[in-house]
CSV table of C-alpha atoms in Angstrom, one decimal:
chain,number,residue,atom,x,y,z
A,233,MET,CA,-73.5,-33.0,-48.8
A,234,GLY,CA,-72.3,-36.0,-47.0
A,235,HIS,CA,-70.0,-36.1,-43.6
A,236,ASN,CA,-67.5,-38.5,-45.3
A,237,ARG,CA,-64.7,-38.2,-42.5
A,238,PRO,CA,-65.6,-39.6,-39.0
A,239,GLU,CA,-66.6,-37.0,-37.2
A,240,HIS,CA,-67.6,-39.2,-33.2
A,241,PRO,CA,-65.3,-39.8,-30.8
A,242,VAL,CA,-68.7,-42.8,-29.6
A,243,ALA,CA,-67.4,-46.0,-30.4
A,244,HIS,CA,-70.2,-47.7,-29.4
A,245,TYR,CA,-74.2,-47.5,-30.4
A,246,ARG,CA,-77.5,-49.1,-29.9
A,247,CYS,CA,-77.7,-49.3,-33.7
A,248,ILE,CA,-75.4,-49.2,-36.5
A,249,GLY,CA,-76.7,-49.4,-40.5
A,250,VAL,CA,-74.5,-50.3,-43.1
A,251,GLY,CA,-75.2,-49.1,-46.3
A,252,VAL,CA,-77.5,-45.5,-46.9
A,253,GLY,CA,-79.8,-45.6,-49.4
A,254,PRO,CA,-83.7,-44.4,-49.8
A,255,ALA,CA,-84.0,-47.6,-46.8
A,256,ASN,CA,-81.4,-46.6,-44.3
A,257,LEU,CA,-82.4,-43.4,-44.8
A,258,SER,CA,-85.7,-43.2,-43.7
A,259,LEU,CA,-84.3,-45.2,-40.6
A,260,ALA,CA,-81.3,-42.4,-40.0
A,261,SER,CA,-84.2,-39.5,-40.6
A,262,LEU,CA,-86.4,-41.8,-38.1
A,263,LEU,CA,-83.9,-42.1,-34.9
A,264,HIS,CA,-82.6,-38.5,-35.3
A,265,THR,CA,-85.3,-37.2,-33.6
A,266,PRO,CA,-85.5,-37.3,-30.7
A,267,ALA,CA,-82.0,-39.3,-30.0
A,268,GLU,CA,-82.7,-41.8,-27.3
A,269,VAL,CA,-81.8,-45.0,-29.8
A,270,SER,CA,-77.1,-43.7,-30.2
A,271,ASN,CA,-77.3,-44.5,-34.1
A,272,LEU,CA,-73.7,-44.0,-37.2
A,273,PHE,CA,-74.4,-45.2,-41.0
A,274,LEU,CA,-71.5,-45.5,-42.9
A,275,ASP,CA,-71.2,-46.1,-46.2
A,276,ARG,CA,-68.3,-46.4,-48.6
A,277,LYS,CA,-69.4,-44.4,-51.1
A,278,PRO,CA,-67.8,-41.4,-51.4
A,279,ALA,CA,-71.0,-39.0,-51.3
A,280,PHE,CA,-74.8,-40.3,-51.9
A,281,GLY,CA,-76.7,-41.5,-55.1
A,282,TRP,CA,-79.5,-42.4,-56.2
A,283,HIS,CA,-79.6,-44.7,-59.4
A,284,ASP,CA,-77.3,-41.7,-60.7
A,285,GLY,CA,-77.0,-43.1,-64.3
A,286,GLN,CA,-80.6,-43.0,-64.9
A,287,GLN,CA,-81.8,-40.0,-63.6
A,288,ILE,CA,-82.8,-39.6,-67.8
A,289,ASP,CA,-84.6,-35.6,-68.4
A,290,GLY,CA,-88.7,-36.5,-67.1
A,291,THR,CA,-88.7,-39.2,-66.3
A,292,THR,CA,-90.5,-39.7,-63.1
A,293,LEU,CA,-91.7,-41.5,-59.5
A,294,GLN,CA,-94.1,-44.6,-59.9
A,295,VAL,CA,-95.6,-43.6,-56.0
A,296,SER,CA,-97.2,-41.7,-54.3
A,297,LEU,CA,-95.4,-38.5,-53.3
A,298,PHE,CA,-96.2,-39.5,-49.7
A,299,LYS,CA,-93.8,-42.8,-49.7
A,300,ASP,CA,-90.7,-40.2,-49.0
A,301,LEU,CA,-88.6,-41.3,-46.2
A,302,VAL,CA,-91.0,-40.8,-43.0
A,303,SER,CA,-94.4,-39.9,-44.4
A,304,LEU,CA,-96.2,-42.2,-43.7
A,305,ALA,CA,-94.8,-43.6,-40.2
A,306,ASP,CA,-94.9,-39.7,-39.1
A,307,PRO,CA,-96.2,-37.1,-40.6
A,308,THR,CA,-94.7,-34.8,-38.2
A,309,ASN,CA,-91.4,-35.4,-38.5
A,310,PRO,CA,-88.8,-32.5,-40.3
A,311,PHE,CA,-87.8,-34.6,-42.6
A,312,SER,CA,-90.3,-35.3,-45.1
A,313,PHE,CA,-90.9,-34.6,-48.6
A,314,LEU,CA,-92.7,-31.5,-47.9
A,315,ALA,CA,-91.0,-30.4,-45.1
A,316,TYR,CA,-88.0,-30.2,-47.4
A,317,LEU,CA,-89.8,-28.5,-50.5
A,318,HIS,CA,-90.4,-25.4,-48.0
A,319,ASP,CA,-86.8,-25.4,-46.2
A,320,ARG,CA,-85.8,-24.7,-50.7
A,321,GLY,CA,-89.0,-21.6,-51.0
A,322,ARG,CA,-90.4,-24.1,-53.5
A,323,ALA,CA,-93.5,-25.8,-52.4
A,324,TYR,CA,-96.2,-22.8,-53.7
A,325,HIS,CA,-94.0,-23.5,-57.3
A,326,PHE,CA,-94.2,-26.9,-56.5
A,327,ILE,CA,-98.0,-26.6,-55.9
A,328,ASN,CA,-98.5,-24.9,-58.9
A,329,ALA,CA,-96.6,-27.3,-61.8
A,330,GLN,CA,-100.1,-29.4,-60.9
A,331,PHE,CA,-97.1,-32.6,-61.4
A,332,THR,CA,-98.8,-36.0,-62.2
A,333,ALA,CA,-95.6,-37.8,-60.2
A,334,VAL,CA,-93.1,-36.1,-58.6
A,335,PRO,CA,-89.9,-36.3,-61.0
A,336,ARG,CA,-86.6,-38.6,-60.0
A,337,GLN,CA,-84.6,-36.4,-60.4
A,338,GLU,CA,-85.7,-33.9,-57.9
A,339,PHE,CA,-87.1,-36.3,-55.5
A,340,ARG,CA,-82.9,-38.0,-56.1
A,341,ASP,CA,-82.0,-34.4,-55.1
A,342,TYR,CA,-84.6,-34.7,-51.3
A,343,LEU,CA,-83.0,-37.8,-51.0
A,344,ALA,CA,-79.5,-36.6,-50.5
A,345,TRP,CA,-80.9,-33.3,-48.4
A,346,ALA,CA,-81.7,-35.8,-46.2
A,347,CYS,CA,-79.1,-37.2,-45.8
A,348,ALA,CA,-77.1,-33.2,-45.8
A,349,ARG,CA,-78.9,-32.7,-42.8
A,350,ASN,CA,-78.2,-36.3,-40.9
A,351,ASP,CA,-74.7,-36.4,-38.3
A,352,ASN,CA,-75.0,-39.4,-38.0
A,353,ILE,CA,-74.5,-40.3,-41.5
A,354,VAL,CA,-71.4,-41.0,-43.2
A,355,PHE,CA,-70.3,-41.6,-46.8
A,356,GLY,CA,-66.4,-42.4,-47.9
A,357,GLU,CA,-66.1,-45.0,-45.0
A,358,GLU,CA,-67.2,-49.0,-46.2
A,359,VAL,CA,-67.4,-51.4,-43.8
A,360,ARG,CA,-65.4,-54.9,-44.5
A,361,GLU,CA,-66.6,-57.1,-41.4
A,362,VAL,CA,-69.2,-57.8,-39.2
A,363,GLY,CA,-68.4,-59.8,-36.0
A,364,PHE,CA,-70.1,-61.0,-32.7
A,365,ASP,CA,-68.6,-61.8,-29.7
A,366,ALA,CA,-68.5,-60.1,-25.4
A,367,GLY,CA,-72.5,-59.6,-26.2
A,368,VAL,CA,-71.9,-56.9,-29.3
A,369,PHE,CA,-71.1,-56.7,-32.6
A,370,ARG,CA,-67.9,-55.7,-34.1
A,371,VAL,CA,-68.0,-53.0,-37.3
A,372,ARG,CA,-64.8,-52.7,-38.5
A,373,THR,CA,-64.8,-50.4,-41.7
A,374,GLY,CA,-61.5,-49.3,-44.1
A,375,ARG,CA,-61.5,-46.9,-40.6
A,376,ARG,CA,-62.0,-47.9,-37.6
A,377,THR,CA,-63.4,-50.5,-35.5
A,378,LEU,CA,-67.1,-49.1,-34.1
A,379,THR,CA,-69.7,-52.0,-31.4
A,380,ALA,CA,-72.9,-51.7,-31.7
A,381,ASP,CA,-75.9,-53.4,-30.4
A,382,ASN,CA,-77.4,-53.7,-33.2
A,383,VAL,CA,-76.7,-54.3,-36.8
A,384,VAL,CA,-79.5,-52.7,-39.6
A,385,LEU,CA,-78.3,-53.6,-43.4
A,386,GLY,CA,-79.3,-51.7,-46.2
A,387,VAL,CA,-76.6,-52.2,-48.6
A,388,GLY,CA,-79.5,-52.3,-51.8
A,389,SER,CA,-78.8,-53.6,-55.1
A,390,ARG,CA,-76.5,-54.8,-57.9
A,391,PRO,CA,-76.9,-54.0,-61.3
A,392,TYR,CA,-78.1,-58.2,-62.9
A,393,LEU,CA,-76.5,-59.2,-66.1
A,394,PRO,CA,-78.0,-62.3,-68.0
A,395,PRO,CA,-75.2,-65.2,-68.1
A,396,GLN,CA,-76.0,-64.5,-72.5
A,397,ALA,CA,-74.8,-60.6,-71.7
A,398,ALA,CA,-70.9,-59.1,-71.9
A,399,ARG,CA,-68.5,-60.9,-68.9
A,400,ARG,CA,-66.1,-58.0,-69.4
A,401,PRO,CA,-67.0,-54.5,-69.4
A,402,GLU,CA,-67.8,-53.6,-73.6
A,403,PRO,CA,-68.4,-49.4,-73.7
A,404,THR,CA,-70.8,-51.0,-76.0
A,405,GLN,CA,-72.7,-52.5,-73.4
A,406,PHE,CA,-74.3,-52.4,-70.6
A,407,HIS,CA,-76.7,-52.3,-67.9
A,408,VAL,CA,-79.6,-49.4,-68.1
A,409,SER,CA,-78.3,-48.1,-64.6
A,410,GLU,CA,-74.9,-46.4,-66.6
A,411,PHE,CA,-77.3,-44.7,-69.3
A,412,THR,CA,-77.5,-41.7,-68.6
A,413,THR,CA,-73.0,-41.5,-69.2
A,414,ARG,CA,-72.6,-44.4,-71.8
A,415,ALA,CA,-75.3,-43.7,-73.9
A,416,ARG,CA,-73.7,-40.2,-75.3
A,417,GLU,CA,-73.2,-40.8,-78.5
A,418,MET,CA,-75.8,-42.7,-80.2
A,419,GLY,CA,-76.5,-40.7,-83.3
A,420,GLY,CA,-76.9,-43.3,-86.7
A,421,LYS,CA,-76.0,-46.1,-84.1
A,422,ARG,CA,-78.1,-49.5,-84.3
A,423,ILE,CA,-79.5,-49.6,-80.4
A,424,VAL,CA,-80.6,-53.1,-78.7
A,425,VAL,CA,-82.3,-52.2,-75.1
A,426,VAL,CA,-83.6,-55.4,-73.8
A,427,GLY,CA,-85.8,-55.6,-71.2
A,428,GLY,CA,-90.3,-55.1,-71.1
A,429,GLY,CA,-90.0,-52.6,-67.8
A,430,GLN,CA,-89.6,-49.4,-67.2
A,431,SER,CA,-85.9,-48.4,-66.9
A,432,GLY,CA,-85.9,-50.2,-70.3
A,433,ALA,CA,-89.2,-47.7,-71.4
A,434,GLU,CA,-87.5,-45.0,-70.4
A,435,ALA,CA,-84.2,-46.0,-72.3
A,436,PHE,CA,-86.3,-46.6,-75.1
A,437,LEU,CA,-87.5,-43.2,-74.7
A,438,ASP,CA,-84.9,-41.1,-74.8
A,439,LEU,CA,-83.1,-42.5,-77.5
A,440,ILE,CA,-86.2,-42.1,-79.4
A,441,SER,CA,-86.6,-38.4,-78.8
A,442,ARG,CA,-83.4,-37.1,-79.4
A,443,PRO,CA,-83.5,-34.4,-81.6
A,444,GLY,CA,-81.3,-34.2,-85.7
A,445,ASP,CA,-78.1,-35.8,-86.1
A,446,ALA,CA,-78.2,-37.9,-83.1
A,447,LEU,CA,-81.1,-39.4,-83.8
A,448,PRO,CA,-80.2,-43.6,-83.6
A,449,ARG,CA,-80.2,-45.3,-87.1
A,450,ARG,CA,-82.9,-47.3,-85.3
A,451,VAL,CA,-83.7,-48.8,-81.9
A,452,SER,CA,-85.0,-52.6,-81.3
A,453,TRP,CA,-86.4,-52.8,-78.3
A,454,ILE,CA,-86.7,-56.9,-77.0
A,455,SER,CA,-88.5,-58.1,-73.5
A,456,ARG,CA,-90.0,-61.5,-71.9
A,457,ARG,CA,-93.3,-60.6,-71.6
A,458,ARG,CA,-96.1,-60.9,-74.1
A,459,ASN,CA,-96.5,-57.4,-74.9
A,460,TYR,CA,-95.3,-53.3,-73.2
A,461,PHE,CA,-97.3,-54.3,-70.2
A,462,PRO,CA,-98.5,-51.1,-68.0
A,463,ILE,CA,-97.9,-50.9,-64.3
A,464,ASP,CA,-101.3,-51.6,-62.4
A,465,ASP,CA,-101.6,-49.2,-60.0
A,466,SER,CA,-106.1,-49.8,-59.3
A,467,PRO,CA,-107.1,-48.8,-55.9
A,468,PHE,CA,-106.9,-53.1,-54.6
A,469,THR,CA,-103.8,-54.5,-55.9
A,470,ASN,CA,-102.7,-50.6,-54.1
A,471,ASP,CA,-103.7,-52.6,-51.0
A,472,PHE,CA,-101.0,-55.2,-52.2
A,473,TYR,CA,-98.4,-52.5,-50.3
A,474,MET,CA,-99.4,-51.5,-47.7
A,475,PRO,CA,-99.2,-53.1,-44.2
A,476,CYS,CA,-101.2,-55.7,-42.8
A,477,HIS,CA,-100.9,-57.2,-46.9
A,478,SER,CA,-96.6,-57.6,-45.9
A,479,ASP,CA,-98.0,-58.2,-42.3
A,480,TYR,CA,-100.0,-61.4,-44.1
A,481,PHE,CA,-97.9,-62.6,-47.0
A,482,TYR,CA,-95.3,-63.3,-44.1
A,483,GLY,CA,-97.7,-65.7,-42.6
A,484,LEU,CA,-98.1,-67.8,-46.1
A,485,PRO,CA,-96.2,-70.7,-47.6
A,486,VAL,CA,-93.7,-70.3,-49.2
A,487,GLU,CA,-95.2,-72.1,-52.2
A,488,ALA,CA,-98.0,-69.9,-51.7
A,489,ARG,CA,-95.3,-66.5,-51.6
A,490,LYS,CA,-93.6,-67.6,-54.6
A,491,ALA,CA,-97.2,-66.9,-56.8
A,492,PHE,CA,-98.2,-64.3,-55.4
A,493,ASN,CA,-95.1,-62.6,-57.1
A,494,ALA,CA,-95.0,-64.3,-60.3
A,495,GLU,CA,-98.8,-63.2,-60.4
A,496,GLN,CA,-98.6,-59.4,-59.2
A,497,VAL,CA,-95.1,-58.5,-60.8
A,498,LEU,CA,-96.9,-56.1,-62.1
A,499,SER,CA,-98.6,-54.4,-60.1
A,500,SER,CA,-94.4,-53.1,-59.2
A,501,ASP,CA,-92.7,-53.9,-62.1
A,502,GLY,CA,-94.9,-52.0,-65.5
A,503,ILE,CA,-94.4,-49.0,-67.8
A,504,SER,CA,-95.6,-46.3,-66.4
A,505,PRO,CA,-99.4,-45.2,-69.1
A,506,HIS,CA,-97.5,-42.0,-69.0
A,507,THR,CA,-94.1,-43.3,-70.4
A,508,LEU,CA,-96.6,-45.6,-72.8
A,509,ARG,CA,-98.0,-43.4,-74.3
A,510,ALA,CA,-95.3,-41.3,-75.3
A,511,ILE,CA,-93.3,-44.5,-77.0
A,512,TYR,CA,-97.1,-44.7,-79.2
A,513,GLN,CA,-97.1,-41.1,-80.2
A,514,ARG,CA,-93.2,-40.9,-80.5
A,515,MET,CA,-93.2,-43.7,-83.0
A,516,TYR,CA,-96.0,-42.6,-84.4
A,517,VAL,CA,-94.6,-39.4,-85.5
A,518,HIS,CA,-91.8,-41.1,-87.2
A,519,ARG,CA,-93.5,-43.4,-89.4
A,520,PHE,CA,-96.1,-41.2,-90.0
A,521,VAL,CA,-94.8,-37.2,-90.0
A,522,ASP,CA,-91.4,-37.2,-90.1
A,523,GLY,CA,-91.0,-40.3,-92.8
A,524,ARG,CA,-89.1,-42.6,-90.9
A,525,PRO,CA,-90.6,-46.6,-91.3
A,526,ASP,CA,-87.5,-48.4,-90.1
A,527,LEU,CA,-86.8,-46.7,-87.0
A,528,VAL,CA,-87.9,-48.6,-84.0
A,529,ARG,CA,-88.8,-52.6,-83.7
A,530,LEU,CA,-91.0,-53.4,-81.0
A,531,GLN,CA,-90.4,-57.5,-80.0
A,532,PRO,CA,-91.9,-58.4,-77.2
A,533,ASN,CA,-92.5,-62.0,-76.1
A,534,ARG,CA,-88.7,-62.5,-76.9
A,535,GLU,CA,-85.8,-64.3,-75.2
A,536,VAL,CA,-82.4,-63.6,-75.8
A,537,VAL,CA,-80.3,-67.2,-76.6
A,538,GLY,CA,-76.5,-65.6,-77.7
A,539,VAL,CA,-74.7,-62.7,-77.8
A,540,GLY,CA,-72.2,-62.9,-79.9
A,541,ARG,CA,-69.0,-60.3,-81.6
A,542,GLY,CA,-70.2,-60.0,-84.9
A,543,ILE,CA,-68.2,-58.1,-87.7
A,544,ALA,CA,-66.4,-54.3,-86.9
A,545,ASP,CA,-67.0,-54.2,-83.4
A,546,THR,CA,-70.8,-55.1,-83.7
A,547,TRP,CA,-73.0,-57.1,-81.7
A,548,ASP,CA,-74.7,-60.0,-83.1
A,549,ILE,CA,-77.5,-61.4,-80.5
A,550,ALA,CA,-79.8,-63.5,-80.8
A,551,THR,CA,-83.8,-64.0,-79.9
A,552,ARG,CA,-86.1,-67.2,-79.3
A,553,HIS,CA,-89.8,-66.7,-80.2
A,554,HIS,CA,-91.6,-68.2,-76.4
A,555,GLU,CA,-94.8,-69.4,-79.2
A,556,GLN,CA,-92.5,-70.1,-82.1
A,557,PRO,CA,-89.1,-71.8,-81.0
A,558,GLY,CA,-88.9,-72.9,-83.8
A,559,GLU,CA,-86.6,-70.2,-85.8
A,560,VAL,CA,-83.5,-67.7,-83.6
A,561,GLU,CA,-83.5,-64.6,-84.9
A,562,ARG,CA,-81.1,-62.2,-85.4
A,563,HIS,CA,-80.2,-58.8,-84.9
A,564,GLU,CA,-77.8,-57.2,-85.2
A,565,ALA,CA,-76.2,-53.9,-82.8
A,566,ASP,CA,-74.0,-51.6,-82.9
A,567,VAL,CA,-75.1,-51.4,-78.4
A,568,VAL,CA,-77.0,-53.5,-76.2
A,569,VAL,CA,-78.3,-51.8,-73.2
A,570,TRP,CA,-79.6,-54.0,-71.0
A,571,ALA,CA,-82.5,-53.3,-68.3
A,572,THR,CA,-82.3,-56.2,-66.9
A,573,GLY,CA,-83.0,-55.1,-63.3
A,574,PHE,CA,-81.2,-55.5,-61.0
A,575,ARG,CA,-80.5,-58.0,-57.2
A,576,PRO,CA,-80.1,-57.9,-53.9
A,577,ALA,CA,-76.1,-56.5,-52.8
A,578,PRO,CA,-74.2,-59.2,-51.3
A,579,THR,CA,-73.3,-59.1,-47.9
A,580,GLY,CA,-69.6,-60.0,-47.5
A,581,PHE,CA,-69.0,-58.3,-44.5
A,582,LEU,CA,-71.1,-60.4,-42.8
A,583,ALA,CA,-68.3,-64.0,-43.4
A,584,PRO,CA,-67.7,-64.3,-39.6
A,585,ILE,CA,-71.0,-65.0,-38.2
A,586,ALA,CA,-72.5,-66.5,-41.6
A,587,ASP,CA,-72.6,-69.8,-40.1
A,588,ARG,CA,-75.0,-68.4,-37.3
A,589,LEU,CA,-77.8,-66.8,-39.6
A,590,GLU,CA,-80.2,-68.4,-40.5
A,591,ARG,CA,-81.6,-68.3,-44.3
A,592,GLU,CA,-84.6,-69.1,-46.9
A,593,ASP,CA,-84.2,-70.2,-50.0
A,594,GLY,CA,-81.1,-67.9,-51.3
A,595,GLU,CA,-82.8,-64.7,-48.1
A,596,LEU,CA,-81.1,-64.0,-44.2
A,597,ARG,CA,-84.8,-65.4,-42.6
A,598,VAL,CA,-85.9,-62.4,-40.6
A,599,ASP,CA,-88.9,-62.3,-38.2
A,600,GLN,CA,-92.3,-60.1,-38.3
A,601,ASP,CA,-90.2,-56.9,-37.6
A,602,PHE,CA,-87.5,-57.6,-40.0
A,603,ALA,CA,-84.6,-59.0,-37.9
A,604,VAL,CA,-82.8,-62.0,-38.9
A,605,ARG,CA,-83.0,-65.2,-37.1
A,606,TRP,CA,-80.2,-65.8,-35.8
A,607,ASP,CA,-78.0,-68.5,-32.2
A,608,GLY,CA,-76.9,-64.9,-30.3
A,609,PRO,CA,-78.9,-63.1,-27.7
A,610,PRO,CA,-82.8,-61.6,-28.5
A,611,ASP,CA,-81.9,-58.4,-27.2
A,612,ARG,CA,-78.9,-58.3,-29.9
A,613,ASN,CA,-80.0,-58.3,-34.0
A,614,ILE,CA,-79.2,-57.9,-37.0
A,615,PHE,CA,-81.8,-56.1,-39.9
A,616,VAL,CA,-82.5,-56.9,-43.0
A,617,GLN,CA,-84.3,-53.9,-45.1
A,618,ASN,CA,-84.7,-54.2,-48.9
A,619,ALA,CA,-83.5,-57.6,-49.3
A,620,VAL,CA,-86.4,-60.1,-47.7
A,621,ARG,CA,-89.0,-60.0,-51.6
A,622,GLN,CA,-89.5,-63.8,-51.2
A,623,GLN,CA,-90.8,-63.3,-47.4
A,624,ARG,CA,-92.3,-59.8,-47.4
A,625,GLY,CA,-93.5,-59.7,-51.1
A,626,LEU,CA,-93.4,-57.1,-54.5
A,627,ALA,CA,-93.7,-54.1,-51.6
A,628,ASP,CA,-90.2,-55.2,-49.4
A,629,PRO,CA,-87.8,-53.5,-52.5
A,630,ASN,CA,-90.9,-50.5,-53.5
A,631,LEU,CA,-90.7,-47.2,-52.0
A,632,SER,CA,-93.9,-47.8,-51.4
A,633,LEU,CA,-93.3,-49.5,-47.2
A,634,ASN,CA,-90.2,-47.5,-46.2
A,635,ALA,CA,-90.6,-45.7,-43.6
A,636,TRP,CA,-93.2,-48.6,-41.9
A,637,ARG,CA,-90.6,-50.1,-42.4
A,638,SER,CA,-88.2,-47.9,-40.9
A,639,ARG,CA,-90.8,-46.8,-38.0
A,640,ARG,CA,-91.2,-51.2,-36.9
A,641,ILE,CA,-87.8,-51.3,-36.6
A,642,ALA,CA,-87.1,-48.0,-34.4
A,643,ASP,CA,-90.0,-49.4,-32.6
A,644,ARG,CA,-88.2,-52.8,-32.6
A,645,LEU,CA,-85.1,-50.7,-31.4
A,646,ARG,CA,-86.7,-48.9,-28.4
A,647,GLY,CA,-88.5,-50.9,-26.7
A,648,VAL,CA,-92.3,-49.6,-27.8
A,649,ARG,CA,-94.8,-51.4,-30.6
A,650,SER,CA,-96.5,-47.8,-32.1
A,651,ASP,CA,-99.7,-48.5,-34.2
A,652,ASP,CA,-100.1,-49.9,-37.0
A,653,PRO,CA,-102.7,-48.1,-39.7
A,654,LEU,CA,-105.8,-49.0,-39.9
A,655,ALA,CA,-107.1,-52.5,-41.9
A,656,SER,CA,-107.0,-53.0,-46.0
A,657,PHE,CA,-110.9,-52.6,-47.1
A,658,ILE,CA,-110.2,-56.3,-48.1
A,659,GLU,CA,-109.7,-59.5,-45.2
A,660,TRP,CA,-106.7,-60.5,-45.9
A,661,SER,CA,-107.3,-63.3,-43.8
A,662,THR,CA,-109.7,-66.6,-42.8
A,663,LYS,CA,-112.4,-65.2,-40.1
A,664,THR,CA,-113.2,-68.8,-38.1
A,665,GLY,CA,-116.1,-69.1,-35.8
A,666,PRO,CA,-117.9,-72.2,-35.3
A,667,LYS,CA,-118.3,-74.5,-36.7
A,668,ASN,CA,-122.4,-75.7,-38.6
A,669,ALA,CA,-123.4,-78.7,-38.2
A,670,TRP,CA,-124.9,-79.2,-41.5
A,671,LEU,CA,-120.7,-78.4,-42.8
A,672,PRO,CA,-118.2,-81.3,-43.6
């Protein structure tokens, strides 16, 4: 799967992509046909991967199957999810299965399928430095130096561990991104899951659903949120994940953007209702049918304030209640799973030109086409995918606007402008008119 050897004799490209996750894979798919924009996408991984350590059985996407790599930008593109189903001969089977949501493992396989069909994608080649001179970007990898008119960053995110977590790798304290490989022998153990989003819910459900001797002795679920809240997937809330709202959000003052992201976080980071229902039903059976009243501890509205070594290779965890902060609760655990999210991956390879790139509140500052504002020529750009949440809103790291954002970048590269979808039913911006005499 993928292309591990550089088989491209060309040294100069209109566009070089750094990283091949869903964001840059979407752009690579849109640029593949027609191929008037020469392009090459590089990734340091030996082969494609997408949350491989979180592919827990039964997990599903939280977005529509139409929010694939290309469909919402180019429904006839050969890299669509429907094209994948057809190519695999399973389109009718998928329809008959009547999934309420796409299985995450199948979506991961779809992404890998798209990589394998695209000969402009190379794995196993790390970009080490991006510089600029003589009117072109110079992209130095571990194997060669290439030049490009434009560079597109799609390096994704990396697991985030809070300061309270262990500062060095521990076999019994790890991020949820490693769950499928690190959480195998959990029978009879006391486990604490920290984090009240979808990832924490999936890890918690998996642990309390294990059979027989594989079942832990106790599983505690700690969250800073007041409860285990569902994702807000209602129609009008989903209008936040339309192109017109992304453009509206981009024009708001910085403080208004921050307030919005904080207030509406459950529209992207809540828990799927079917996951919550499965958790509740499993707890019901454990307590009232199987006679295990002490298996589960649910502790929302708490902050983990410290983690230290306990007795005999255990962990001593201290939490503080947000509304009853006077007392510190203690937890003894054999294993700690941190479901504490992700942060944009570092871009140290931009060091040669870092002082030429504008920043805003820690992010690379972008224009309306996701091109970084800098002091270089206007027809030479570095585009940013999936790393400007504070400028583009909660939809930026989400799959929802993947194809639309890639199309906007592809249009800039081609020197064209496609029509955007029709605007929302909601009037996000003010509509000013003639001033009436009776108004102040």
